[in-house]
GROMACS .gro file of C-alpha atoms in nm:
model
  448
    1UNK     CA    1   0.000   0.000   0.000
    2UNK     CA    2   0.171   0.366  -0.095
    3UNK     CA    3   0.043   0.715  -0.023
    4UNK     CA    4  -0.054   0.943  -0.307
    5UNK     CA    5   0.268   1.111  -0.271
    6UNK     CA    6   0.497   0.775  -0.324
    7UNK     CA    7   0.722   0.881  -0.062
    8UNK     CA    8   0.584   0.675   0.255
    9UNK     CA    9   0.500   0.346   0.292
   10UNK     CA   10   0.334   0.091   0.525
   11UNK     CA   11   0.575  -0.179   0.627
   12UNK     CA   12   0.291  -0.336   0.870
   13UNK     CA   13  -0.071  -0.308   0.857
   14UNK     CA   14  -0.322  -0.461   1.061
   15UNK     CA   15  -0.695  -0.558   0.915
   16UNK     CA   16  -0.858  -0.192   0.883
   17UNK     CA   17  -1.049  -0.056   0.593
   18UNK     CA   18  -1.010   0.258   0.741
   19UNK     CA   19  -0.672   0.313   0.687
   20UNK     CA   20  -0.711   0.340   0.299
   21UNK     CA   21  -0.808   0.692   0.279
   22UNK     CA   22  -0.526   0.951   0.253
   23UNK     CA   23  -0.682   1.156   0.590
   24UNK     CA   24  -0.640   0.880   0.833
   25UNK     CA   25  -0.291   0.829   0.700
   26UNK     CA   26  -0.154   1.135   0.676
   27UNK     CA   27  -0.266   1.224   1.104
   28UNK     CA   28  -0.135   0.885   1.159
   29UNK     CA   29   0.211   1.019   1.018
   30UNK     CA   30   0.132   1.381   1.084
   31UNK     CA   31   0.481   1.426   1.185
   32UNK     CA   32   0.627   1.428   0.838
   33UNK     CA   33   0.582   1.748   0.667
   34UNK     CA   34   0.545   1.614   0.282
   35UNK     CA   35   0.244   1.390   0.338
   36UNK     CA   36  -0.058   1.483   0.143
   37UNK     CA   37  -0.332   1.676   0.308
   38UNK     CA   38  -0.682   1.513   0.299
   39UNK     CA   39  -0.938   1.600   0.096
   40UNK     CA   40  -1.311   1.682   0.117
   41UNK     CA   41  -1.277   1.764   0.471
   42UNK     CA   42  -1.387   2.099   0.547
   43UNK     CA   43  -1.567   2.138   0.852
   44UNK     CA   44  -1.395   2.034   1.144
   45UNK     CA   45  -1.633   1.805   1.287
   46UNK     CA   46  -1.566   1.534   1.031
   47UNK     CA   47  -1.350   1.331   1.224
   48UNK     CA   48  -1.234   0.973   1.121
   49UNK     CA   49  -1.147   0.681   1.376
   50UNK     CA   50  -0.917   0.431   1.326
   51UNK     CA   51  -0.907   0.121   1.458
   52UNK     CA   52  -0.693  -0.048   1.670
   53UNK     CA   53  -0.404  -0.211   1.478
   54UNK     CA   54  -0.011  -0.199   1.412
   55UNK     CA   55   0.112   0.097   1.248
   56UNK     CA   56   0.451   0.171   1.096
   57UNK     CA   57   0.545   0.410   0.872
   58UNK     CA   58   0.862   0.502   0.714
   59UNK     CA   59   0.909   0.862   0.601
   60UNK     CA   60   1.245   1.086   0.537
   61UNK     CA   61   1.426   0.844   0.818
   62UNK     CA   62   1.188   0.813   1.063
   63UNK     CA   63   0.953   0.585   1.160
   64UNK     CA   64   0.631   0.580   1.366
   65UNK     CA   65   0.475   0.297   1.538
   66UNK     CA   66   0.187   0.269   1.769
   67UNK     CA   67   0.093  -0.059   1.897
   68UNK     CA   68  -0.258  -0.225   1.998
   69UNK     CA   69  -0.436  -0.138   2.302
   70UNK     CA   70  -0.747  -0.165   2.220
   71UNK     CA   71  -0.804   0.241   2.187
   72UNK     CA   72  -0.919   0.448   1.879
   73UNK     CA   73  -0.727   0.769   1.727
   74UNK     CA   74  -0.901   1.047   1.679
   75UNK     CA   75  -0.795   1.193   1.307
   76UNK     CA   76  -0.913   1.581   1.258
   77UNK     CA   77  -0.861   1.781   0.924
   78UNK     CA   78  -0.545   2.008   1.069
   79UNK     CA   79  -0.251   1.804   1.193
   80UNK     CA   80  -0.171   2.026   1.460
   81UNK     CA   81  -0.482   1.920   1.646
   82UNK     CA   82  -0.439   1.561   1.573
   83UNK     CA   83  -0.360   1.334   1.889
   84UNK     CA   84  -0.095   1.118   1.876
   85UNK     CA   85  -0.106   0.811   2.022
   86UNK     CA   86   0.085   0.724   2.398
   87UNK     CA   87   0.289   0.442   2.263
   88UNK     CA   88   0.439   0.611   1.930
   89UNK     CA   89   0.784   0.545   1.943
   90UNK     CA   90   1.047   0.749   1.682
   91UNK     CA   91   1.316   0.523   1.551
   92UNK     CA   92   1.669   0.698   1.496
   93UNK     CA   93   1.724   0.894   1.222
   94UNK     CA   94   2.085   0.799   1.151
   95UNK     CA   95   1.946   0.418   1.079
   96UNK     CA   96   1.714   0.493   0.829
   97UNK     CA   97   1.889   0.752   0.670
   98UNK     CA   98   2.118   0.429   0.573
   99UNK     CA   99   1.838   0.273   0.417
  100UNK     CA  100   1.746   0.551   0.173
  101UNK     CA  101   2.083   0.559   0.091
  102UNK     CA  102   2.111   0.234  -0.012
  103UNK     CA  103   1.838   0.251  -0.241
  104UNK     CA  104   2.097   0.382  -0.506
  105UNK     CA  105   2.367   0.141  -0.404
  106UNK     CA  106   2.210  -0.140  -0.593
  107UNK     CA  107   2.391  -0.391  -0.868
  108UNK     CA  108   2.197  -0.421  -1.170
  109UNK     CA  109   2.278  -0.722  -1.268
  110UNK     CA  110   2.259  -0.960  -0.981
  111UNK     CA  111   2.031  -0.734  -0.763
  112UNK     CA  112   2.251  -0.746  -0.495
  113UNK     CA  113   2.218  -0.445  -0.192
  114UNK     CA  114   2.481  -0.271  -0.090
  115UNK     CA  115   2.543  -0.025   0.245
  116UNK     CA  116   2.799   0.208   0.087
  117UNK     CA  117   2.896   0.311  -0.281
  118UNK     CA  118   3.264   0.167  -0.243
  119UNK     CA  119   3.154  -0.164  -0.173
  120UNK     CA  120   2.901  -0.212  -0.493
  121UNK     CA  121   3.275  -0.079  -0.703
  122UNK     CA  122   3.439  -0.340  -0.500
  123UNK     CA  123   3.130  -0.604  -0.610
  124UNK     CA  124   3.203  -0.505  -0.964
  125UNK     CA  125   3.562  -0.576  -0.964
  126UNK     CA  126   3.557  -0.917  -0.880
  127UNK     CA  127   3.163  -1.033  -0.981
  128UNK     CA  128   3.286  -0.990  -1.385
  129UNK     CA  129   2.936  -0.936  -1.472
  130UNK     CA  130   2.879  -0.876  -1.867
  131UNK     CA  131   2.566  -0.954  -2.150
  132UNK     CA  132   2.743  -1.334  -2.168
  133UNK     CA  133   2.636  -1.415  -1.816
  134UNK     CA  134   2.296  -1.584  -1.809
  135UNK     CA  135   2.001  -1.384  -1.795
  136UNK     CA  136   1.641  -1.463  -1.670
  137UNK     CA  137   1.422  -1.372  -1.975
  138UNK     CA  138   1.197  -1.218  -1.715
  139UNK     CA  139   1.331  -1.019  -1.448
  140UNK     CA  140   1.663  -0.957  -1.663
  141UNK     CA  141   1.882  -1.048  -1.307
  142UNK     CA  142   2.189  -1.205  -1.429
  143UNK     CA  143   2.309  -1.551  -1.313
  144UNK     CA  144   2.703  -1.698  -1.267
  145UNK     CA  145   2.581  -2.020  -1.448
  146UNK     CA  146   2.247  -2.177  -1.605
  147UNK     CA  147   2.258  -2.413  -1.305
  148UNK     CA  148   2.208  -2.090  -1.105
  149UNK     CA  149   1.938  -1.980  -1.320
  150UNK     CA  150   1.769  -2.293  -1.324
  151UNK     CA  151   1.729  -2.250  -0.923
  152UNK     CA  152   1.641  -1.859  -0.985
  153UNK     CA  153   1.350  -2.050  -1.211
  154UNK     CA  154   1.237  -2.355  -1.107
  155UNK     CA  155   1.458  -2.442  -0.819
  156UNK     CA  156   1.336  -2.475  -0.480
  157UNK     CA  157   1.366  -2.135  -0.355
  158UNK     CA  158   1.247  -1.956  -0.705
  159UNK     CA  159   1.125  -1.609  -0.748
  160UNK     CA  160   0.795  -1.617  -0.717
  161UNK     CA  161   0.659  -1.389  -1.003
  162UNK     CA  162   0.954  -1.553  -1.262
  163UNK     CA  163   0.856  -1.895  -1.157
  164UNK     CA  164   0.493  -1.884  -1.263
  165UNK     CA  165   0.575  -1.685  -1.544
  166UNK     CA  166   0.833  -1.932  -1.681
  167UNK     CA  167   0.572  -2.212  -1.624
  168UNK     CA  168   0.360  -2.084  -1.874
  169UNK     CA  169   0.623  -2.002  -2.121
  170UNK     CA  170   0.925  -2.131  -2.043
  171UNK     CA  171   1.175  -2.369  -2.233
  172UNK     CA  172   1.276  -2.650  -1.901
  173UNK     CA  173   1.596  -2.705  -2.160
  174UNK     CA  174   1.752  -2.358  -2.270
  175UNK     CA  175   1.570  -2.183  -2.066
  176UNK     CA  176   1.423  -1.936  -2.292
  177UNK     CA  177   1.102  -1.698  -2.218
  178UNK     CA  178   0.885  -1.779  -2.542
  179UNK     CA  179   0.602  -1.543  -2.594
  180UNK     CA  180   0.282  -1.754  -2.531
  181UNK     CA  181   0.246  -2.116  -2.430
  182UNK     CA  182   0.198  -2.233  -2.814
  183UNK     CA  183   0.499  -2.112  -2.917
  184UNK     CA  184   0.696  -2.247  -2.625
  185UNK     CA  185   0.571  -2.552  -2.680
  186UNK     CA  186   0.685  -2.581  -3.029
  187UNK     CA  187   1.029  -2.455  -2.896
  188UNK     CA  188   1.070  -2.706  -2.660
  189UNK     CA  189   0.982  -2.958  -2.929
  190UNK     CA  190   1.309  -2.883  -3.135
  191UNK     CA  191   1.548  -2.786  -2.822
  192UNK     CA  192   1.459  -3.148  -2.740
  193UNK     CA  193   1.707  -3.343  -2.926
  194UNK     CA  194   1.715  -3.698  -2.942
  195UNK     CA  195   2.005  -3.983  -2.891
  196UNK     CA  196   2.228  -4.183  -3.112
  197UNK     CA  197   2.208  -4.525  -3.193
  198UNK     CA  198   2.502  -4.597  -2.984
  199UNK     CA  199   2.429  -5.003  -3.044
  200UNK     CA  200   2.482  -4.984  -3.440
  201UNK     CA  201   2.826  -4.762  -3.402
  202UNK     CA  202   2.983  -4.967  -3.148
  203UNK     CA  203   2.945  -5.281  -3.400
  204UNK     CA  204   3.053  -5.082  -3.684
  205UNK     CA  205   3.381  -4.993  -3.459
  206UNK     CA  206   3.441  -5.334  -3.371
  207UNK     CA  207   3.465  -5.470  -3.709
  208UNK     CA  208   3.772  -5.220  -3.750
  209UNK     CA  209   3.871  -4.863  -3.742
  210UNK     CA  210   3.767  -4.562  -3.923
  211UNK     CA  211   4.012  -4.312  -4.031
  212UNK     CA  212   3.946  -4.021  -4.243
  213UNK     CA  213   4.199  -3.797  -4.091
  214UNK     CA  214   4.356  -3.556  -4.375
  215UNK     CA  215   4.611  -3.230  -4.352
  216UNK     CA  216   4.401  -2.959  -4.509
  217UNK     CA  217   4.574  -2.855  -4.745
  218UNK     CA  218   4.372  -2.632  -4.969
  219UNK     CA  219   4.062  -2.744  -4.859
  220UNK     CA  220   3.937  -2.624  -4.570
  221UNK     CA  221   3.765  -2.924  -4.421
  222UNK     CA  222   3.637  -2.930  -4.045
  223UNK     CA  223   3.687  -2.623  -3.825
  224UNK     CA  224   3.544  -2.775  -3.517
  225UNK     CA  225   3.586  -3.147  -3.361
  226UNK     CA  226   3.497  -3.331  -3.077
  227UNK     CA  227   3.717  -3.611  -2.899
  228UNK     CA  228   3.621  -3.855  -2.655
  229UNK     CA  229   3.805  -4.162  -2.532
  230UNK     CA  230   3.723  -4.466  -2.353
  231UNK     CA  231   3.978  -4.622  -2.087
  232UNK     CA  232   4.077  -4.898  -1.950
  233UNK     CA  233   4.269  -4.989  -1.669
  234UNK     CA  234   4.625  -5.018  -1.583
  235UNK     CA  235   4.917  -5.137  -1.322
  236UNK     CA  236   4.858  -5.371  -1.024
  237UNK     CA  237   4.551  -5.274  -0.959
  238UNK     CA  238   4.345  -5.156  -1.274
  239UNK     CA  239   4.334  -4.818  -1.152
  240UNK     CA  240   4.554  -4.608  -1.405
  241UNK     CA  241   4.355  -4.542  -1.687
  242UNK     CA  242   4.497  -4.627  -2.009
  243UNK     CA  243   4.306  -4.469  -2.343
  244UNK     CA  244   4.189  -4.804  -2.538
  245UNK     CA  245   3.921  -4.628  -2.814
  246UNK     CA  246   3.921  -4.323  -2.927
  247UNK     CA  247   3.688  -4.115  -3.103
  248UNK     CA  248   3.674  -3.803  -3.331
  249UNK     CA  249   3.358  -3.635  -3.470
  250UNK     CA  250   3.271  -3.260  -3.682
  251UNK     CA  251   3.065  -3.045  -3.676
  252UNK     CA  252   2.799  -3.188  -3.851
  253UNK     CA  253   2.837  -3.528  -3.653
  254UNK     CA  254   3.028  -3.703  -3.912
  255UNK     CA  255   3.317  -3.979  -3.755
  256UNK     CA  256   3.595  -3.861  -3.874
  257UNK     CA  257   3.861  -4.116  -3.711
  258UNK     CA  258   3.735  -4.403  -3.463
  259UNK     CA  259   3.952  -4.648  -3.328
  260UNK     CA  260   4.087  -4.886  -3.090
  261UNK     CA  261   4.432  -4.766  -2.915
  262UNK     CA  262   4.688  -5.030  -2.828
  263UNK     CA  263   4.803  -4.893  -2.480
  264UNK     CA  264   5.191  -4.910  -2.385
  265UNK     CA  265   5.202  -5.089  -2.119
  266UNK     CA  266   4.995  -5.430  -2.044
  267UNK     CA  267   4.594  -5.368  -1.958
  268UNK     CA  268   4.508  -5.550  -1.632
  269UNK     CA  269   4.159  -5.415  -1.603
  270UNK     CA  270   3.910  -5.417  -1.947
  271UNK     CA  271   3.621  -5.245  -1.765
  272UNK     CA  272   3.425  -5.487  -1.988
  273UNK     CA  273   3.079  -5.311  -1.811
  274UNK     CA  274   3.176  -5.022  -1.891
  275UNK     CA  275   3.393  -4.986  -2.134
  276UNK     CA  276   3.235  -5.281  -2.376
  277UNK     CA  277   3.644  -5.387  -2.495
  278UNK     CA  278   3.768  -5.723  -2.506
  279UNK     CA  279   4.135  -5.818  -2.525
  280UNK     CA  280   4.096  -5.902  -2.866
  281UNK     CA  281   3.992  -5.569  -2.967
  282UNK     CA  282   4.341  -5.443  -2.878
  283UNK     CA  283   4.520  -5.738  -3.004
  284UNK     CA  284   4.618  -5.582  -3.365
  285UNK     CA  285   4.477  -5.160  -3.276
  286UNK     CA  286   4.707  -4.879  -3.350
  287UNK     CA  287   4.948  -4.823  -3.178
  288UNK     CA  288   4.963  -4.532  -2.907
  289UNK     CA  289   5.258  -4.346  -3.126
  290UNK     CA  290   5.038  -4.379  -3.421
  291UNK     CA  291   4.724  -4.249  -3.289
  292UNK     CA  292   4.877  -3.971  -3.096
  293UNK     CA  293   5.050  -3.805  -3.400
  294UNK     CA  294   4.753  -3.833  -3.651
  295UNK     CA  295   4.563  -3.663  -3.438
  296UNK     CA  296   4.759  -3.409  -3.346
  297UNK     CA  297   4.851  -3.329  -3.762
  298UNK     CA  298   4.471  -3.341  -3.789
  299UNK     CA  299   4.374  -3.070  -3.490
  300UNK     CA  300   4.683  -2.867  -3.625
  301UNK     CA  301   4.592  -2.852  -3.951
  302UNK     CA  302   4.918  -2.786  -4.125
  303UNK     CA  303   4.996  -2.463  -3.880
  304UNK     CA  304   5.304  -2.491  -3.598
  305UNK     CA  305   5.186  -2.535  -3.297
  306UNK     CA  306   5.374  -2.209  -3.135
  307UNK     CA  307   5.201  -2.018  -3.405
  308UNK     CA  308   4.860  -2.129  -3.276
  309UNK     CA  309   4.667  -1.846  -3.192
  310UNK     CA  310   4.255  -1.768  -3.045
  311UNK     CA  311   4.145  -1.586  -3.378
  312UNK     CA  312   4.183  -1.713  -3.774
  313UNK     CA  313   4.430  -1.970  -3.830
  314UNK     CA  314   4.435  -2.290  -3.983
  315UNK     CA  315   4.387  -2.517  -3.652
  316UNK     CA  316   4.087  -2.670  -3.552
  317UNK     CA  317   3.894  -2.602  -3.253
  318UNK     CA  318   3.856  -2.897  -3.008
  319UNK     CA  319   3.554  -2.985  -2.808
  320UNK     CA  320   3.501  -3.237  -2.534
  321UNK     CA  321   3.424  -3.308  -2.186
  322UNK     CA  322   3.712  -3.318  -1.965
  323UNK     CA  323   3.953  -3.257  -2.210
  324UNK     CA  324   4.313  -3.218  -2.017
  325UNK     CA  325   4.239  -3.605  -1.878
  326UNK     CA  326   4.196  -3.702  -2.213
  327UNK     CA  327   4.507  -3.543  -2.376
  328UNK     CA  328   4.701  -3.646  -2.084
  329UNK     CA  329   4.637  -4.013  -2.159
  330UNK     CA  330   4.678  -3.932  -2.528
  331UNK     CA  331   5.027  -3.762  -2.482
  332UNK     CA  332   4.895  -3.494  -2.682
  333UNK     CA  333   4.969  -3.104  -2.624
  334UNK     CA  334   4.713  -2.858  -2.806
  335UNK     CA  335   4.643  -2.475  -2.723
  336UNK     CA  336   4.422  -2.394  -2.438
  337UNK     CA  337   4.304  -2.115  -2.693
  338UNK     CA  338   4.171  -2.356  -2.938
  339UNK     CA  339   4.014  -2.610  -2.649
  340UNK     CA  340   3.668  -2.575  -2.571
  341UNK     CA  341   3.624  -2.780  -2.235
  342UNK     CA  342   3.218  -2.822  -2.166
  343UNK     CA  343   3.373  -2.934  -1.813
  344UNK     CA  344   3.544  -2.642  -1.753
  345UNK     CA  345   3.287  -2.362  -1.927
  346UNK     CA  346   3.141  -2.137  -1.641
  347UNK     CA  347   2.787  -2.152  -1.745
  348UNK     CA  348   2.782  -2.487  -1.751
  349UNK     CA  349   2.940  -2.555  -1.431
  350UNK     CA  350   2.748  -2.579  -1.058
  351UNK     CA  351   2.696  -2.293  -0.860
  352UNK     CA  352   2.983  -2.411  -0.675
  353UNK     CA  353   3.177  -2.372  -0.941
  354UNK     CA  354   3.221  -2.759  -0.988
  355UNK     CA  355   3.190  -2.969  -1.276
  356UNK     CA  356   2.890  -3.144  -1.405
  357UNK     CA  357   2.894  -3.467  -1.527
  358UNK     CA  358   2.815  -3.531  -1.880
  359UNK     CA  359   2.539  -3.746  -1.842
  360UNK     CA  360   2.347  -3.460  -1.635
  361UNK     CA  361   2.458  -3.216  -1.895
  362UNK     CA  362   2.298  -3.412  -2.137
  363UNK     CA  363   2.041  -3.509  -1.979
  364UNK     CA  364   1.933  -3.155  -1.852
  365UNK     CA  365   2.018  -2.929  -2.146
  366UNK     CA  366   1.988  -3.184  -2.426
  367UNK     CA  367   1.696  -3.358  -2.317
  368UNK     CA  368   1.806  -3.722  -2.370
  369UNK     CA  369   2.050  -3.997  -2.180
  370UNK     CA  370   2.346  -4.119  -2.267
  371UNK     CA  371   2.625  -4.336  -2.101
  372UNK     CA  372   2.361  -4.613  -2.019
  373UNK     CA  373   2.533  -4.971  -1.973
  374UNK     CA  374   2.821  -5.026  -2.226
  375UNK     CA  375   2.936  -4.651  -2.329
  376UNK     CA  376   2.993  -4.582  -2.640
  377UNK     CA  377   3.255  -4.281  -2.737
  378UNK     CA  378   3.054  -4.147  -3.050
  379UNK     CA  379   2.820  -4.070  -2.784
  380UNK     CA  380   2.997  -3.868  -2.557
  381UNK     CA  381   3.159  -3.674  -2.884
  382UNK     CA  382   2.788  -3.570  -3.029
  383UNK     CA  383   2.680  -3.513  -2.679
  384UNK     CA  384   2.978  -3.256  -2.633
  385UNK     CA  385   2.936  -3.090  -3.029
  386UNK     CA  386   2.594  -3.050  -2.913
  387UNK     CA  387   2.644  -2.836  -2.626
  388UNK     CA  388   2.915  -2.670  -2.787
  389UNK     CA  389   2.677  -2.552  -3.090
  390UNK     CA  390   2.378  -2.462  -2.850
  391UNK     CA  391   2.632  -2.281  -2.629
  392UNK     CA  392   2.786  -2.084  -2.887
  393UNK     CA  393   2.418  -2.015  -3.133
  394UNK     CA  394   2.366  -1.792  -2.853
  395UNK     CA  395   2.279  -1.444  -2.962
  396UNK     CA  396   2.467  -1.166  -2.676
  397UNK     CA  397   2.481  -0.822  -2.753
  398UNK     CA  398   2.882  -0.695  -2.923
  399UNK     CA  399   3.058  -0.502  -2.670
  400UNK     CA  400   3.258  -0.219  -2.749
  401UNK     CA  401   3.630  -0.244  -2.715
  402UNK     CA  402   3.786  -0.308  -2.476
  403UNK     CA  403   3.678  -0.737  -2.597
  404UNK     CA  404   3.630  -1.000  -2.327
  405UNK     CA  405   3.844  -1.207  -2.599
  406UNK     CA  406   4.126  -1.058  -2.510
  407UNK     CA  407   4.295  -1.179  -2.177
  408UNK     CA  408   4.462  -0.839  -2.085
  409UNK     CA  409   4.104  -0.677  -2.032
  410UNK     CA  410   3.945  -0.963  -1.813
  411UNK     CA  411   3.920  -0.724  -1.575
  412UNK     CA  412   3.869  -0.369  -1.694
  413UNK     CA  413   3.819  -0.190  -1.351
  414UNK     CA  414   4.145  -0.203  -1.320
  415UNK     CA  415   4.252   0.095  -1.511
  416UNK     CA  416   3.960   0.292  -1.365
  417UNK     CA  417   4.030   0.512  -1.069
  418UNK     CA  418   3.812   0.494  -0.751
  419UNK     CA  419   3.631   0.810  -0.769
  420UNK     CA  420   3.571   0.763  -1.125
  421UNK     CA  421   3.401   0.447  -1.038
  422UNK     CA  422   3.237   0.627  -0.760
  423UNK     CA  423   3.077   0.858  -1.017
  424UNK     CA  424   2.886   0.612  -1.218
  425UNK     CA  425   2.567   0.491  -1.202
  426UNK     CA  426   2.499   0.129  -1.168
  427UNK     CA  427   2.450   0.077  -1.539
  428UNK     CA  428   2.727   0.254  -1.673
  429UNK     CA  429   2.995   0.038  -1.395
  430UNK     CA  430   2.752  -0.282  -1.577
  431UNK     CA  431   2.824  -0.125  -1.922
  432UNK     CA  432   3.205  -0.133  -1.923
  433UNK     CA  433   3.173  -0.472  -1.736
  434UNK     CA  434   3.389  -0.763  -1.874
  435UNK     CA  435   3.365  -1.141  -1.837
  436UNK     CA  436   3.618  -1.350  -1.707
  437UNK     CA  437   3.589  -1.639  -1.947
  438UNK     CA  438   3.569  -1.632  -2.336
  439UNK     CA  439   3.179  -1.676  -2.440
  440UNK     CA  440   3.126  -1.954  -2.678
  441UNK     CA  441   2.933  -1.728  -2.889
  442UNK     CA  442   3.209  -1.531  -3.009
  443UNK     CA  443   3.341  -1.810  -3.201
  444UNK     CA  444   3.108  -1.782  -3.455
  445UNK     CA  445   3.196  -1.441  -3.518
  446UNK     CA  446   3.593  -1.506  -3.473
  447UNK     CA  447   3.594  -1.843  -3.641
  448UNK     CA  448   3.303  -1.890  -3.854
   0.00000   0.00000   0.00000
């Protein structure tokens, strides 16, 4: 409930259908000067009771607050005749004063409240907030990851008014805000995405390998891969993993080399449950060597590695899922600029800023299982390219320069001063903003 003036406001209010008008509210708070006057009252004899109930009203730092007892307040047209109640009790200025002041001292992008000015700077320093963070279609609040979104949504503790919103029109997989419950219904059709037929790949791999690895040349060929590997175990006790199938896809889901990997040293645990290898599958595979090189040539593309850079270039961008495990037992080196790591990419991580498995990320994004009894690499590889491409289709708004892309302006307060930063406004401190991680999305304006 506000006053016609907007500048008071109940914080606790009994039952009383009295209190609506603006006369029995403004000799309630006749102590504060700006309150509206009533109207229609002329003639002193129209009086207006209120009954007995728990007032508190906030105006310019003050509050007043008279408690039950079972006694009415007389409310007459001029406030200096107006009774006040025994039990009105006047808060401290200084205390409310605060809480004005921090009216202004709000972030705009996670809606976070702040006492003092330096401490919202000191937010936007280390937060990194930018237009790649997540962003609830509704309330516009921006989230560290979708995981935190997801609990902003639909978790348990959701915001009310964005929950039953996003009920009505929300996609439960990207979490988009469609505009009517047809259309997100449609939506959620296609961002449902269905599974492989992991059963007829894995026999097609077993009768022997597939290699269509080639050194672009001229031809441009892939620009983006996925790798995924299947282990099996090593040394006394089966526990060192030991990459016995590998498996590389494009962009358009296409194998482009799937094999069997004849580890180094003796396997001593198959995984058989798991892993779906036998020891004759390894009997006559490539070698290690073999399979390390080609597809290192293949990622490289032709280009030295120490030439490598984030933008242009011939190399290849790699995708996967747990990626530096995975090169480890590959015994392969590749630029982190070039690696896109669904493990390791904020939005996809918890809110406690730990990976997520890829069976949940598939399961919860894509809208389908994988890794179900035997596990089939292929799998893991279109499960990966898929988040990859949904990940990067995303449509953010271009920032000016300075670029989140490049590392040296991951965080551009730094060349601000402190009373310069003390001088902006919420928005503009959000506007020169920059993430702390490369967005996917950029790739497909960098390396399209």
């Amino acid at each position: 409930m506000e006053f016609t003036s907007g500048l008071a406001k109940v914080l606790q209010v009994g039952h009383n259908p009295a209190i609506g008008s603006s006369a029995g509210m403004y000799h309630l708070g006749r102590m504060f000067p700006l309150l509206p006057p009533p109207e229609g009252r002329e003639n002193e004899d129209e009086q207006q009771v209120v009954s007995s109930t728990a007032y508190m009203f906030c105006r310019d730092g003050f509050v007043y607050n008279s408690n039950s007892d079972r006694r009415a307040l007389g409310t007459p047209n001029e406030p200096h005749v107006a009774k006040r109640r025994p039990k009105a009790v006047w808060k401290r200025e200084w205390f409310f004063k605060g809480v004005l002041e921090r009216r202004g001292n709000k972030c705009t992008a996670c809606f976070r409240q702040f006492n003092k000015l330096e401490h919202l700077v000191e937010h936007m320093r280390i937060s990194y907030h930018s237009v790649h963070e997540p962003t609830c279609g509704i309330c516009r609040k921006h989230c560290r990851s979708f995981e935190s979104l997801r609990e902003h949504l639909i978790g348990p503790l959701p915001k009310q008014e964005c929950r039953d919103i996003f009920a009505y029109r929300g996609c439960k997989f990207c979490l988009k805000v469609l505009d009517s419950p047809n259309t997100r219904r449609i939506h959620q059709e296609k961002c449902q995405l269905s599974g492989t037929n992991a059963g007829i790949i894995g026999r097609f791999s077993n009768l022997g390998l597939r290699d269509n690895l080639a050194i672009g040349g001229g031809t441009r060929g892939p620009q983006v891969v996925a790798l995924a590997c299947k282990m099996v175990g090593g040394g006394s006790d089966g526990s060192l993993d030991l990459c016995a199938r590998v498996c590389l896809i494009d962009e358009h889901e296409n194998i482009v080399f799937h094999s069997y990997v004849k580890p180094p040293i003796p396997v001593t645990n198959y995984r058989y449950e798991t892993t779906g290898i036998r020891q004759e599958y390894l009997r006559d595979a490539m070698p290690m060597r073999q399979v390390q090189r080609k597809i290192q040539d293949f990622l490289c593309n032709g280009e030295p590695m120490w030439t490598i850079r984030a933008r242009g270039g011939r190399a290849r961008i790699l995708v996967g899922h747990g990626l530096d495990h995975d090169l480890e037992c590959l015994q392969i080196e590749y630029r982190a600029e070039k690696i896109r790591d669904t493990a390791k990419y904020p939005p996809l991580m918890k809110t406690s800023k730990l990976s997520n498995s890829l069976k949940y990320l598939t399961q919860t994004y894509l809208g389908y299982d994988i890794q179900t009894g035997i596990q089939d690499p292929y799998d893991d590889c279109v499960a990966t390219m898929r988040l990859y491409m949904r990940m990067r289709s995303q449509v953010h708004k271009i920032e000016d320069y300075p670029l989140v892309s490049d590392p040296q302006n991951r965080n551009n307060f730094a060349s601000w001063r402190q009373s310069e930063l003390e001088r902006m406004s919420p928005e503009q401190m959000l506007e020169i903003s920059r993430s702390d991680y490369y967005c996917w999305c950029l790739d497909s304006l960098y390396n399209p």
